[in-house]
PDB file of C-alpha atoms and ligand atoms in Angstrom:
ATOM      1  CA  MET A   1      51.281 -51.515 -52.935  1.00  0.00           C
ATOM      2  CA  ALA A   2      47.987 -49.724 -53.074  1.00  0.00           C
ATOM      3  CA  LEU A   3      48.881 -47.191 -55.685  1.00  0.00           C
ATOM      4  CA  THR A   4      50.287 -44.611 -54.208  1.00  0.00           C
ATOM      5  CA  PHE A   5      49.616 -40.456 -54.291  1.00  0.00           C
ATOM      6  CA  ASP A   6      52.243 -39.467 -56.485  1.00  0.00           C
ATOM      7  CA  GLN A   7      51.572 -41.928 -59.464  1.00  0.00           C
ATOM      8  CA  ARG A   8      47.902 -41.786 -60.694  1.00  0.00           C
ATOM      9  CA  ASP A   9      46.534 -40.698 -63.679  1.00  0.00           C
ATOM     10  CA  GLY A  10      44.015 -37.461 -63.951  1.00  0.00           C
ATOM     11  CA  VAL A  11      45.496 -34.176 -63.394  1.00  0.00           C
ATOM     12  CA  ILE A  12      45.964 -31.204 -60.577  1.00  0.00           C
ATOM     13  CA  TRP A  13      45.772 -27.972 -60.936  1.00  0.00           C
ATOM     14  CA  TYR A  14      49.183 -26.365 -59.802  1.00  0.00           C
ATOM     15  CA  ASP A  15      49.304 -22.409 -59.755  1.00  0.00           C
ATOM     16  CA  GLY A  16      46.522 -21.667 -62.069  1.00  0.00           C
ATOM     17  CA  LYS A  17      47.430 -24.500 -64.469  1.00  0.00           C
ATOM     18  CA  LEU A  18      45.810 -28.410 -65.406  1.00  0.00           C
ATOM     19  CA  ILE A  19      48.880 -30.649 -65.518  1.00  0.00           C
ATOM     20  CA  PRO A  20      49.739 -34.487 -65.601  1.00  0.00           C
ATOM     21  CA  TRP A  21      48.798 -36.101 -61.952  1.00  0.00           C
ATOM     22  CA  ALA A  22      52.649 -37.281 -62.007  1.00  0.00           C
ATOM     23  CA  ASP A  23      54.046 -33.531 -62.895  1.00  0.00           C
ATOM     24  CA  ALA A  24      52.888 -31.655 -59.291  1.00  0.00           C
ATOM     25  CA  LYS A  25      56.310 -31.481 -57.688  1.00  0.00           C
ATOM     26  CA  LEU A  26      57.814 -29.244 -54.968  1.00  0.00           C
ATOM     27  CA  HIS A  27      61.347 -28.820 -54.335  1.00  0.00           C
ATOM     28  CA  VAL A  28      62.781 -30.038 -51.427  1.00  0.00           C
ATOM     29  CA  LEU A  29      63.823 -26.788 -50.265  1.00  0.00           C
ATOM     30  CA  SER A  30      60.525 -25.303 -49.584  1.00  0.00           C
ATOM     31  CA  HIS A  31      59.626 -23.600 -46.774  1.00  0.00           C
ATOM     32  CA  GLY A  32      56.201 -24.998 -46.549  1.00  0.00           C
ATOM     33  CA  LEU A  33      57.978 -28.506 -46.062  1.00  0.00           C
ATOM     34  CA  HIS A  34      60.749 -27.460 -43.668  1.00  0.00           C
ATOM     35  CA  TYR A  35      58.892 -24.812 -41.530  1.00  0.00           C
ATOM     36  CA  ALA A  36      54.891 -26.068 -42.299  1.00  0.00           C
ATOM     37  CA  SER A  37      54.157 -23.009 -43.262  1.00  0.00           C
ATOM     38  CA  ALA A  38      51.285 -24.898 -45.672  1.00  0.00           C
ATOM     39  CA  VAL A  39      47.258 -24.949 -45.000  1.00  0.00           C
ATOM     40  CA  PHE A  40      44.855 -27.070 -46.686  1.00  0.00           C
ATOM     41  CA  GLU A  41      41.456 -28.175 -47.283  1.00  0.00           C
ATOM     42  CA  GLY A  42      39.574 -31.686 -47.151  1.00  0.00           C
ATOM     43  CA  GLU A  43      36.095 -31.151 -49.098  1.00  0.00           C
ATOM     44  CA  ARG A  44      34.003 -34.111 -50.484  1.00  0.00           C
ATOM     45  CA  ALA A  45      31.984 -33.998 -53.688  1.00  0.00           C
ATOM     46  CA  TYR A  46      28.767 -35.662 -53.978  1.00  0.00           C
ATOM     47  CA  GLY A  47      27.213 -36.847 -57.038  1.00  0.00           C
ATOM     48  CA  GLY A  48      29.582 -34.120 -58.605  1.00  0.00           C
ATOM     49  CA  ASP A  49      28.871 -31.045 -56.250  1.00  0.00           C
ATOM     50  CA  ILE A  50      30.799 -30.176 -53.741  1.00  0.00           C
ATOM     51  CA  PHE A  51      29.021 -29.730 -50.450  1.00  0.00           C
ATOM     52  CA  LYS A  52      30.008 -26.122 -49.021  1.00  0.00           C
ATOM     53  CA  CYS A  53      32.591 -25.655 -51.618  1.00  0.00           C
ATOM     54  CA  THR A  54      32.361 -22.127 -51.171  1.00  0.00           C
ATOM     55  CA  GLN A  55      33.062 -22.576 -46.991  1.00  0.00           C
ATOM     56  CA  HIS A  56      35.728 -24.277 -47.732  1.00  0.00           C
ATOM     57  CA  SER A  57      37.470 -21.972 -49.777  1.00  0.00           C
ATOM     58  CA  GLU A  58      37.155 -19.000 -47.557  1.00  0.00           C
ATOM     59  CA  ARG A  59      38.604 -21.179 -44.997  1.00  0.00           C
ATOM     60  CA  LEU A  60      41.539 -21.562 -46.803  1.00  0.00           C
ATOM     61  CA  ILE A  61      42.294 -18.338 -47.495  1.00  0.00           C
ATOM     62  CA  ARG A  62      41.546 -17.578 -43.706  1.00  0.00           C
ATOM     63  CA  SER A  63      44.007 -20.369 -42.636  1.00  0.00           C
ATOM     64  CA  GLY A  64      46.466 -18.690 -44.870  1.00  0.00           C
ATOM     65  CA  LYS A  65      45.819 -15.163 -43.585  1.00  0.00           C
ATOM     66  CA  VAL A  66      46.226 -16.686 -40.077  1.00  0.00           C
ATOM     67  CA  LEU A  67      49.954 -17.837 -41.257  1.00  0.00           C
ATOM     68  CA  ASP A  68      50.135 -14.565 -42.513  1.00  0.00           C
ATOM     69  CA  PHE A  69      50.715 -15.578 -46.050  1.00  0.00           C
ATOM     70  CA  ASP A  70      47.646 -14.260 -48.696  1.00  0.00           C
ATOM     71  CA  ILE A  71      46.604 -16.760 -51.346  1.00  0.00           C
ATOM     72  CA  PRO A  72      46.951 -15.362 -54.540  1.00  0.00           C
ATOM     73  CA  TYR A  73      43.127 -16.240 -55.821  1.00  0.00           C
ATOM     74  CA  SER A  74      39.917 -15.510 -54.454  1.00  0.00           C
ATOM     75  CA  ALA A  75      37.129 -17.593 -53.205  1.00  0.00           C
ATOM     76  CA  ALA A  76      35.691 -17.845 -56.292  1.00  0.00           C
ATOM     77  CA  GLU A  77      38.422 -19.002 -58.377  1.00  0.00           C
ATOM     78  CA  ILE A  78      39.257 -21.389 -55.914  1.00  0.00           C
ATOM     79  CA  ASP A  79      36.005 -23.087 -56.352  1.00  0.00           C
ATOM     80  CA  ALA A  80      35.900 -23.108 -60.019  1.00  0.00           C
ATOM     81  CA  ALA A  81      39.462 -24.251 -59.964  1.00  0.00           C
ATOM     82  CA  LYS A  82      38.057 -27.289 -57.767  1.00  0.00           C
ATOM     83  CA  ARG A  83      35.396 -27.704 -59.767  1.00  0.00           C
ATOM     84  CA  LEU A  84      37.575 -27.703 -63.365  1.00  0.00           C
ATOM     85  CA  VAL A  85      39.848 -30.683 -61.804  1.00  0.00           C
ATOM     86  CA  LEU A  86      36.820 -32.370 -60.776  1.00  0.00           C
ATOM     87  CA  LYS A  87      35.358 -32.053 -64.140  1.00  0.00           C
ATOM     88  CA  THR A  88      38.672 -33.075 -65.998  1.00  0.00           C
ATOM     89  CA  ASN A  89      39.346 -35.993 -63.535  1.00  0.00           C
ATOM     90  CA  GLY A  90      35.878 -37.387 -64.340  1.00  0.00           C
ATOM     91  CA  GLN A  91      34.749 -37.572 -60.922  1.00  0.00           C
ATOM     92  CA  THR A  92      31.850 -37.240 -59.082  1.00  0.00           C
ATOM     93  CA  ASP A  93      32.052 -38.866 -55.849  1.00  0.00           C
ATOM     94  CA  ALA A  94      35.455 -37.482 -54.765  1.00  0.00           C
ATOM     95  CA  TYR A  95      37.399 -36.335 -52.338  1.00  0.00           C
ATOM     96  CA  VAL A  96      38.844 -32.666 -52.981  1.00  0.00           C
ATOM     97  CA  ARG A  97      42.267 -31.565 -51.564  1.00  0.00           C
ATOM     98  CA  PRO A  98      43.517 -27.988 -52.423  1.00  0.00           C
ATOM     99  CA  ILE A  99      47.167 -26.806 -50.440  1.00  0.00           C
ATOM    100  CA  ALA A 100      48.705 -24.198 -50.354  1.00  0.00           C
ATOM    101  CA  TRP A 101      52.333 -23.478 -49.378  1.00  0.00           C
ATOM    102  CA  ARG A 102      55.386 -21.128 -49.188  1.00  0.00           C
ATOM    103  CA  GLY A 103      57.789 -21.765 -51.920  1.00  0.00           C
ATOM    104  CA  SER A 104      61.452 -21.716 -52.296  1.00  0.00           C
ATOM    105  CA  GLU A 105      62.445 -18.292 -52.491  1.00  0.00           C
ATOM    106  CA  MET A 106      63.868 -18.037 -48.916  1.00  0.00           C
ATOM    107  CA  MET A 107      65.214 -21.294 -46.551  1.00  0.00           C
ATOM    108  CA  GLY A 108      64.716 -19.592 -42.927  1.00  0.00           C
ATOM    109  CA  VAL A 109      62.069 -19.463 -40.100  1.00  0.00           C
ATOM    110  CA  SER A 110      61.356 -15.766 -42.164  1.00  0.00           C
ATOM    111  CA  GLY A 111      59.290 -16.194 -45.386  1.00  0.00           C
ATOM    112  CA  GLN A 112      58.604 -12.776 -46.460  1.00  0.00           C
ATOM    113  CA  GLN A 113      59.666 -13.601 -49.847  1.00  0.00           C
ATOM    114  CA  ASN A 114      58.284 -17.255 -50.489  1.00  0.00           C
ATOM    115  CA  LYS A 115      55.823 -17.330 -52.828  1.00  0.00           C
ATOM    116  CA  ILE A 116      52.293 -18.492 -52.163  1.00  0.00           C
ATOM    117  CA  HIS A 117      51.642 -21.919 -54.351  1.00  0.00           C
ATOM    118  CA  LEU A 118      47.797 -23.212 -54.794  1.00  0.00           C
ATOM    119  CA  ALA A 119      47.503 -27.110 -55.598  1.00  0.00           C
ATOM    120  CA  ILE A 120      43.993 -28.786 -55.988  1.00  0.00           C
ATOM    121  CA  ALA A 121      44.087 -32.432 -56.068  1.00  0.00           C
ATOM    122  CA  THR A 122      40.802 -34.826 -56.253  1.00  0.00           C
ATOM    123  CA  TRP A 123      40.465 -38.559 -55.633  1.00  0.00           C
ATOM    124  CA  GLU A 124      38.002 -40.878 -56.502  1.00  0.00           C
ATOM    125  CA  TRP A 125      36.183 -41.465 -52.776  1.00  0.00           C
ATOM    126  CA  PRO A 126      32.605 -42.817 -52.774  1.00  0.00           C
ATOM    127  CA  SER A 127      30.708 -42.205 -49.562  1.00  0.00           C
ATOM    128  CA  TYR A 128      30.332 -46.120 -48.294  1.00  0.00           C
ATOM    129  CA  PHE A 129      27.053 -45.527 -46.242  1.00  0.00           C
ATOM    130  CA  ASP A 130      25.860 -48.939 -44.777  1.00  0.00           C
ATOM    131  CA  PRO A 131      24.072 -47.503 -41.475  1.00  0.00           C
ATOM    132  CA  ALA A 132      23.693 -50.822 -40.018  1.00  0.00           C
ATOM    133  CA  GLU A 133      27.007 -51.402 -40.603  1.00  0.00           C
ATOM    134  CA  ARG A 134      28.020 -47.842 -39.080  1.00  0.00           C
ATOM    135  CA  LEU A 135      26.152 -48.236 -36.020  1.00  0.00           C
ATOM    136  CA  LYS A 136      28.428 -50.828 -34.536  1.00  0.00           C
ATOM    137  CA  GLY A 137      30.122 -47.809 -34.252  1.00  0.00           C
ATOM    138  CA  ILE A 138      33.896 -47.492 -33.721  1.00  0.00           C
ATOM    139  CA  ARG A 139      36.512 -47.582 -30.572  1.00  0.00           C
ATOM    140  CA  LEU A 140      38.539 -44.680 -29.701  1.00  0.00           C
ATOM    141  CA  ALA A 141      41.730 -44.594 -27.592  1.00  0.00           C
ATOM    142  CA  LEU A 142      42.601 -41.258 -25.681  1.00  0.00           C
ATOM    143  CA  ALA A 143      45.321 -39.399 -27.099  1.00  0.00           C
ATOM    144  CA  ASP A 144      48.142 -38.894 -24.705  1.00  0.00           C
ATOM    145  CA  TYR A 145      48.906 -35.120 -26.642  1.00  0.00           C
ATOM    146  CA  ARG A 146      46.359 -32.369 -26.006  1.00  0.00           C
ATOM    147  CA  ARG A 147      45.357 -29.583 -28.185  1.00  0.00           C
ATOM    148  CA  PRO A 148      47.534 -26.472 -28.180  1.00  0.00           C
ATOM    149  CA  ASP A 149      46.366 -23.216 -25.908  1.00  0.00           C
ATOM    150  CA  PRO A 150      44.762 -20.977 -28.471  1.00  0.00           C
ATOM    151  CA  LYS A 151      48.118 -18.604 -27.030  1.00  0.00           C
ATOM    152  CA  THR A 152      50.564 -21.282 -28.186  1.00  0.00           C
ATOM    153  CA  ALA A 153      49.654 -22.463 -31.760  1.00  0.00           C
ATOM    154  CA  PRO A 154      46.697 -20.929 -34.662  1.00  0.00           C
ATOM    155  CA  VAL A 155      44.458 -23.467 -33.322  1.00  0.00           C
ATOM    156  CA  LEU A 156      41.719 -22.083 -35.555  1.00  0.00           C
ATOM    157  CA  ALA A 157      43.581 -22.538 -39.116  1.00  0.00           C
ATOM    158  CA  LYS A 158      43.313 -25.994 -41.141  1.00  0.00           C
ATOM    159  CA  ALA A 159      47.142 -25.366 -41.079  1.00  0.00           C
ATOM    160  CA  ALA A 160      49.257 -28.700 -41.683  1.00  0.00           C
ATOM    161  CA  GLY A 161      51.943 -28.234 -38.424  1.00  0.00           C
ATOM    162  CA  LEU A 162      49.052 -28.971 -36.447  1.00  0.00           C
ATOM    163  CA  TYR A 163      48.482 -32.291 -37.662  1.00  0.00           C
ATOM    164  CA  MET A 164      51.738 -33.537 -35.861  1.00  0.00           C
ATOM    165  CA  ILE A 165      50.461 -34.037 -32.776  1.00  0.00           C
ATOM    166  CA  CYS A 166      47.360 -35.810 -34.940  1.00  0.00           C
ATOM    167  CA  THR A 167      49.234 -38.251 -36.583  1.00  0.00           C
ATOM    168  CA  ILE A 168      51.454 -39.560 -33.863  1.00  0.00           C
ATOM    169  CA  SER A 169      48.191 -39.868 -31.978  1.00  0.00           C
ATOM    170  CA  LYS A 170      46.463 -42.233 -34.890  1.00  0.00           C
ATOM    171  CA  HIS A 171      49.574 -43.957 -35.078  1.00  0.00           C
ATOM    172  CA  LYS A 172      49.430 -45.108 -31.258  1.00  0.00           C
ATOM    173  CA  ALA A 173      45.572 -45.397 -31.226  1.00  0.00           C
ATOM    174  CA  GLU A 174      46.046 -47.813 -34.340  1.00  0.00           C
ATOM    175  CA  ARG A 175      49.068 -49.748 -32.920  1.00  0.00           C
ATOM    176  CA  GLU A 176      46.679 -50.337 -29.828  1.00  0.00           C
ATOM    177  CA  GLY A 177      43.661 -51.640 -32.442  1.00  0.00           C
ATOM    178  CA  TYR A 178      41.492 -48.394 -32.119  1.00  0.00           C
ATOM    179  CA  ALA A 179      40.115 -46.668 -35.467  1.00  0.00           C
ATOM    180  CA  ASP A 180      41.432 -43.545 -34.109  1.00  0.00           C
ATOM    181  CA  ALA A 181      42.236 -41.346 -31.067  1.00  0.00           C
ATOM    182  CA  MET A 182      40.161 -38.575 -28.838  1.00  0.00           C
ATOM    183  CA  MET A 183      41.935 -35.213 -27.981  1.00  0.00           C
ATOM    184  CA  LEU A 184      41.709 -33.541 -25.240  1.00  0.00           C
ATOM    185  CA  ASP A 185      42.526 -29.806 -24.859  1.00  0.00           C
ATOM    186  CA  TRP A 186      45.655 -27.493 -23.526  1.00  0.00           C
ATOM    187  CA  GLN A 187      43.444 -27.576 -20.130  1.00  0.00           C
ATOM    188  CA  GLY A 188      42.226 -31.419 -19.689  1.00  0.00           C
ATOM    189  CA  ARG A 189      38.927 -30.786 -21.313  1.00  0.00           C
ATOM    190  CA  VAL A 190      36.887 -33.192 -24.097  1.00  0.00           C
ATOM    191  CA  ALA A 191      38.090 -31.782 -27.879  1.00  0.00           C
ATOM    192  CA  GLU A 192      37.752 -33.661 -30.718  1.00  0.00           C
ATOM    193  CA  CYS A 193      38.961 -36.317 -32.849  1.00  0.00           C
ATOM    194  CA  THR A 194      42.991 -36.748 -34.923  1.00  0.00           C
ATOM    195  CA  GLY A 195      40.746 -35.387 -38.054  1.00  0.00           C
ATOM    196  CA  ALA A 196      36.842 -34.691 -36.708  1.00  0.00           C
ATOM    197  CA  ASN A 197      34.935 -33.121 -34.206  1.00  0.00           C
ATOM    198  CA  ILE A 198      33.194 -34.947 -31.368  1.00  0.00           C
ATOM    199  CA  PHE A 199      29.722 -34.947 -30.176  1.00  0.00           C
ATOM    200  CA  PHE A 200      27.626 -36.743 -27.433  1.00  0.00           C
ATOM    201  CA  VAL A 201      24.245 -37.459 -26.413  1.00  0.00           C
ATOM    202  CA  GLN A 202      22.406 -36.971 -22.330  1.00  0.00           C
ATOM    203  CA  ASP A 203      19.310 -37.312 -21.431  1.00  0.00           C
ATOM    204  CA  GLY A 204      18.221 -36.671 -24.635  1.00  0.00           C
ATOM    205  CA  LYS A 205      20.320 -33.675 -25.308  1.00  0.00           C
ATOM    206  CA  LEU A 206      23.283 -32.719 -27.860  1.00  0.00           C
ATOM    207  CA  HIS A 207      26.655 -31.803 -25.744  1.00  0.00           C
ATOM    208  CA  THR A 208      29.826 -30.534 -27.850  1.00  0.00           C
ATOM    209  CA  PRO A 209      32.465 -28.843 -27.442  1.00  0.00           C
ATOM    210  CA  ILE A 210      32.908 -25.357 -27.570  1.00  0.00           C
ATOM    211  CA  ALA A 211      35.235 -24.950 -30.412  1.00  0.00           C
ATOM    212  CA  ASP A 212      37.776 -22.022 -29.384  1.00  0.00           C
ATOM    213  CA  CYS A 213      40.672 -23.987 -29.212  1.00  0.00           C
ATOM    214  CA  PHE A 214      40.776 -26.690 -32.285  1.00  0.00           C
ATOM    215  CA  LEU A 215      38.801 -26.566 -35.782  1.00  0.00           C
ATOM    216  CA  ASP A 216      35.270 -25.667 -35.877  1.00  0.00           C
ATOM    217  CA  GLY A 217      34.477 -28.090 -38.900  1.00  0.00           C
ATOM    218  CA  ILE A 218      32.184 -27.370 -41.179  1.00  0.00           C
ATOM    219  CA  SER A 219      30.826 -30.345 -40.596  1.00  0.00           C
ATOM    220  CA  ARG A 220      30.426 -30.066 -36.910  1.00  0.00           C
ATOM    221  CA  GLN A 221      28.539 -26.815 -38.176  1.00  0.00           C
ATOM    222  CA  THR A 222      25.995 -28.699 -40.413  1.00  0.00           C
ATOM    223  CA  VAL A 223      25.331 -30.958 -37.554  1.00  0.00           C
ATOM    224  CA  VAL A 224      24.365 -28.378 -35.060  1.00  0.00           C
ATOM    225  CA  GLU A 225      22.549 -26.792 -37.962  1.00  0.00           C
ATOM    226  CA  LEU A 226      20.270 -30.202 -38.381  1.00  0.00           C
ATOM    227  CA  ALA A 227      20.036 -31.041 -34.627  1.00  0.00           C
ATOM    228  CA  LYS A 228      18.405 -27.563 -34.216  1.00  0.00           C
ATOM    229  CA  ARG A 229      16.310 -28.389 -37.456  1.00  0.00           C
ATOM    230  CA  ARG A 230      14.934 -31.576 -35.864  1.00  0.00           C
ATOM    231  CA  GLY A 231      14.151 -29.451 -32.302  1.00  0.00           C
ATOM    232  CA  ILE A 232      17.115 -31.233 -30.524  1.00  0.00           C
ATOM    233  CA  ASP A 233      18.374 -29.405 -28.136  1.00  0.00           C
ATOM    234  CA  ILE A 234      22.464 -28.955 -27.984  1.00  0.00           C
ATOM    235  CA  ALA A 235      24.648 -27.210 -25.692  1.00  0.00           C
ATOM    236  CA  GLU A 236      27.753 -26.186 -26.829  1.00  0.00           C
ATOM    237  CA  ARG A 237      30.077 -26.576 -23.696  1.00  0.00           C
ATOM    238  CA  ARG A 238      32.671 -27.086 -21.715  1.00  0.00           C
ATOM    239  CA  ILE A 239      32.991 -31.401 -21.208  1.00  0.00           C
ATOM    240  CA  MET A 240      35.491 -33.237 -18.588  1.00  0.00           C
ATOM    241  CA  PRO A 241      36.525 -36.634 -19.751  1.00  0.00           C
ATOM    242  CA  ASP A 242      34.956 -37.651 -15.943  1.00  0.00           C
ATOM    243  CA  GLU A 243      31.795 -36.726 -17.746  1.00  0.00           C
ATOM    244  CA  LEU A 244      31.642 -39.267 -19.945  1.00  0.00           C
ATOM    245  CA  SER A 245      30.518 -42.205 -17.946  1.00  0.00           C
ATOM    246  CA  GLY A 246      26.784 -40.271 -17.988  1.00  0.00           C
ATOM    247  CA  MET A 247      26.366 -39.593 -21.803  1.00  0.00           C
ATOM    248  CA  SER A 248      24.584 -42.423 -23.598  1.00  0.00           C
ATOM    249  CA  GLU A 249      25.563 -41.774 -27.567  1.00  0.00           C
ATOM    250  CA  CYS A 250      28.548 -40.608 -29.206  1.00  0.00           C
ATOM    251  CA  PHE A 251      29.309 -39.569 -32.906  1.00  0.00           C
ATOM    252  CA  ILE A 252      31.994 -37.863 -34.750  1.00  0.00           C
ATOM    253  CA  THR A 253      32.006 -35.063 -37.683  1.00  0.00           C
ATOM    254  CA  GLY A 254      33.597 -34.517 -40.460  1.00  0.00           C
ATOM    255  CA  THR A 255      34.026 -34.268 -44.380  1.00  0.00           C
ATOM    256  CA  ALA A 256      35.718 -37.649 -43.957  1.00  0.00           C
ATOM    257  CA  ALA A 257      33.908 -39.248 -41.187  1.00  0.00           C
ATOM    258  CA  GLU A 258      30.027 -37.482 -42.316  1.00  0.00           C
ATOM    259  CA  VAL A 259      28.608 -38.658 -39.103  1.00  0.00           C
ATOM    260  CA  THR A 260      30.310 -41.836 -37.789  1.00  0.00           C
ATOM    261  CA  PRO A 261      28.934 -43.365 -34.599  1.00  0.00           C
ATOM    262  CA  VAL A 262      31.682 -44.135 -31.508  1.00  0.00           C
ATOM    263  CA  SER A 263      30.402 -47.813 -29.312  1.00  0.00           C
ATOM    264  CA  GLU A 264      33.785 -46.815 -27.145  1.00  0.00           C
ATOM    265  CA  ILE A 265      37.004 -44.166 -26.068  1.00  0.00           C
ATOM    266  CA  ALA A 266      39.191 -45.581 -23.782  1.00  0.00           C
ATOM    267  CA  GLN A 267      37.231 -47.137 -20.846  1.00  0.00           C
ATOM    268  CA  TRP A 268      33.878 -45.250 -21.379  1.00  0.00           C
ATOM    269  CA  ARG A 269      31.193 -47.269 -23.450  1.00  0.00           C
ATOM    270  CA  PHE A 270      28.561 -45.708 -25.762  1.00  0.00           C
ATOM    271  CA  LYS A 271      25.483 -47.047 -27.743  1.00  0.00           C
ATOM    272  CA  PRO A 272      24.476 -45.582 -31.269  1.00  0.00           C
ATOM    273  CA  GLY A 273      21.150 -44.950 -30.759  1.00  0.00           C
ATOM    274  CA  LYS A 274      18.088 -42.849 -32.149  1.00  0.00           C
ATOM    275  CA  ILE A 275      19.549 -39.242 -32.048  1.00  0.00           C
ATOM    276  CA  THR A 276      22.405 -40.432 -33.590  1.00  0.00           C
ATOM    277  CA  GLU A 277      20.659 -42.516 -36.203  1.00  0.00           C
ATOM    278  CA  GLN A 278      18.855 -39.382 -37.121  1.00  0.00           C
ATOM    279  CA  LEU A 279      21.742 -37.396 -37.657  1.00  0.00           C
ATOM    280  CA  MET A 280      23.449 -39.310 -39.897  1.00  0.00           C
ATOM    281  CA  ALA A 281      20.104 -40.210 -42.132  1.00  0.00           C
ATOM    282  CA  ASP A 282      19.783 -35.915 -41.998  1.00  0.00           C
ATOM    283  CA  TYR A 283      23.599 -35.439 -42.949  1.00  0.00           C
ATOM    284  CA  THR A 284      23.444 -37.847 -45.955  1.00  0.00           C
ATOM    285  CA  ALA A 285      20.233 -36.124 -47.494  1.00  0.00           C
ATOM    286  CA  GLU A 286      22.065 -32.636 -46.450  1.00  0.00           C
ATOM    287  CA  VAL A 287      25.201 -33.598 -48.438  1.00  0.00           C
ATOM    288  CA  GLN A 288      22.796 -34.459 -51.577  1.00  0.00           C
ATOM    289  CA  PRO A 289      23.294 -32.354 -54.642  1.00  0.00           C
ATOM    290  CA  LYS A 290      20.459 -29.350 -54.390  1.00  0.00           C
ATOM    291  CA  GLY A 291      17.664 -30.942 -56.787  1.00  0.00           C
ATOM    292  CA  LYS A 292      18.398 -33.963 -56.460  1.00  0.00           C
ATOM    293  CA  ALA A 293      17.541 -35.190 -53.291  1.00  0.00           C
ATOM    294  CA  ALA A 294      14.503 -35.736 -53.636  1.00  0.00           C
ATOM    295  CA  ALA A 295      14.731 -38.202 -56.532  1.00  0.00           C
ATOM    296  CA  ALA A 296      17.488 -39.952 -54.501  1.00  0.00           C
TER     297      ALA A 296
HETATM  298  N1  PMP B 301      39.133 -31.496 -36.826  1.00  0.00           N
HETATM  299  C1  PMP B 301      40.314 -31.586 -37.335  1.00  0.00           C
HETATM  300  C2  PMP B 301      41.428 -31.648 -36.515  1.00  0.00           C
HETATM  301  C3  PMP B 301      40.410 -32.090 -38.674  1.00  0.00           C
HETATM  302  O1  PMP B 301      40.806 -32.183 -39.268  1.00  0.00           O
HETATM  303  C4  PMP B 301      38.904 -32.071 -39.494  1.00  0.00           C
HETATM  304  C5  PMP B 301      38.705 -32.429 -40.629  1.00  0.00           C
HETATM  305  N2  PMP B 301      38.952 -30.877 -41.739  1.00  0.00           N
HETATM  306  C6  PMP B 301      37.707 -31.420 -38.782  1.00  0.00           C
HETATM  307  C7  PMP B 301      37.558 -31.316 -37.024  1.00  0.00           C
HETATM  308  C8  PMP B 301      36.484 -31.552 -39.173  1.00  0.00           C
HETATM  309  O2  PMP B 301      36.187 -30.374 -40.046  1.00  0.00           O
HETATM  310  P1  PMP B 301      35.190 -30.744 -41.207  1.00  0.00           P
HETATM  311  O3  PMP B 301      33.717 -30.905 -40.720  1.00  0.00           O
HETATM  312  O4  PMP B 301      35.053 -29.160 -41.672  1.00  0.00           O
HETATM  313  O5  PMP B 301      35.782 -31.390 -42.283  1.00  0.00           O
END
């Protein structure tokens, strides 16, 4: 059995204090567990620097507000806490996971008096970047579930509850031999994957769905910016699945996925090519700690 996530060495920052990893527990009667009143972040540190650290802290605070709670720490305090955990755990290339949730003071749909907790864990997670291997591309299934209507769910928050359909979809895809699943949105348009955004190339131009009913990923925004810097045209637009037969390249973006080429989605086929390769390289350069990129 691989090292489980509740029994590891190191520390976790829990409500303002660093505590031993195995002690970072919560009670079974926690609002966050029963009613999914929890928001989180997924970040990566490269060479000891957390990429877009403050943007992630700000998104965490915003996600909390969408769920009607205020995280009792500022973005600067959360930034400092994340760096402290990383440093204390002696990690440089790591995943950073802050999570905020409602506690145990109340048990019911209403959670007005619940204390808001915040914990931050980090674990070693180097980015194994072998471009040749990656350029083979991953295979995606088409998910049965769709990203919900913004009138149905708090779609722009990185909220735990939104991941229920992602886990179900990813499990089904994995059972069928795929790496992940692409999800459509509530209107049947291409949306994103279960933990990453999606891009396509058609006639030398990038196309990506408008992020108005799913997370506008920080990596997605980074790739849009990198493409603009390269002078690659980019269209953020509604994309219907039947258009995919006209797309030549496809890749997904996310903190975990970085830029990962896609070779197939259900019946559609893609050939990772020049634009994907360029943006993979640009993304790798962009995430390097500032000041060290030139030496790398
Ligand atoms: N969509 C979903 C559903 C995700 O979980 C993630 C990962 N946080 C993303 C998109 C990409 O977001 P980011 O680039 O900020 O990691």
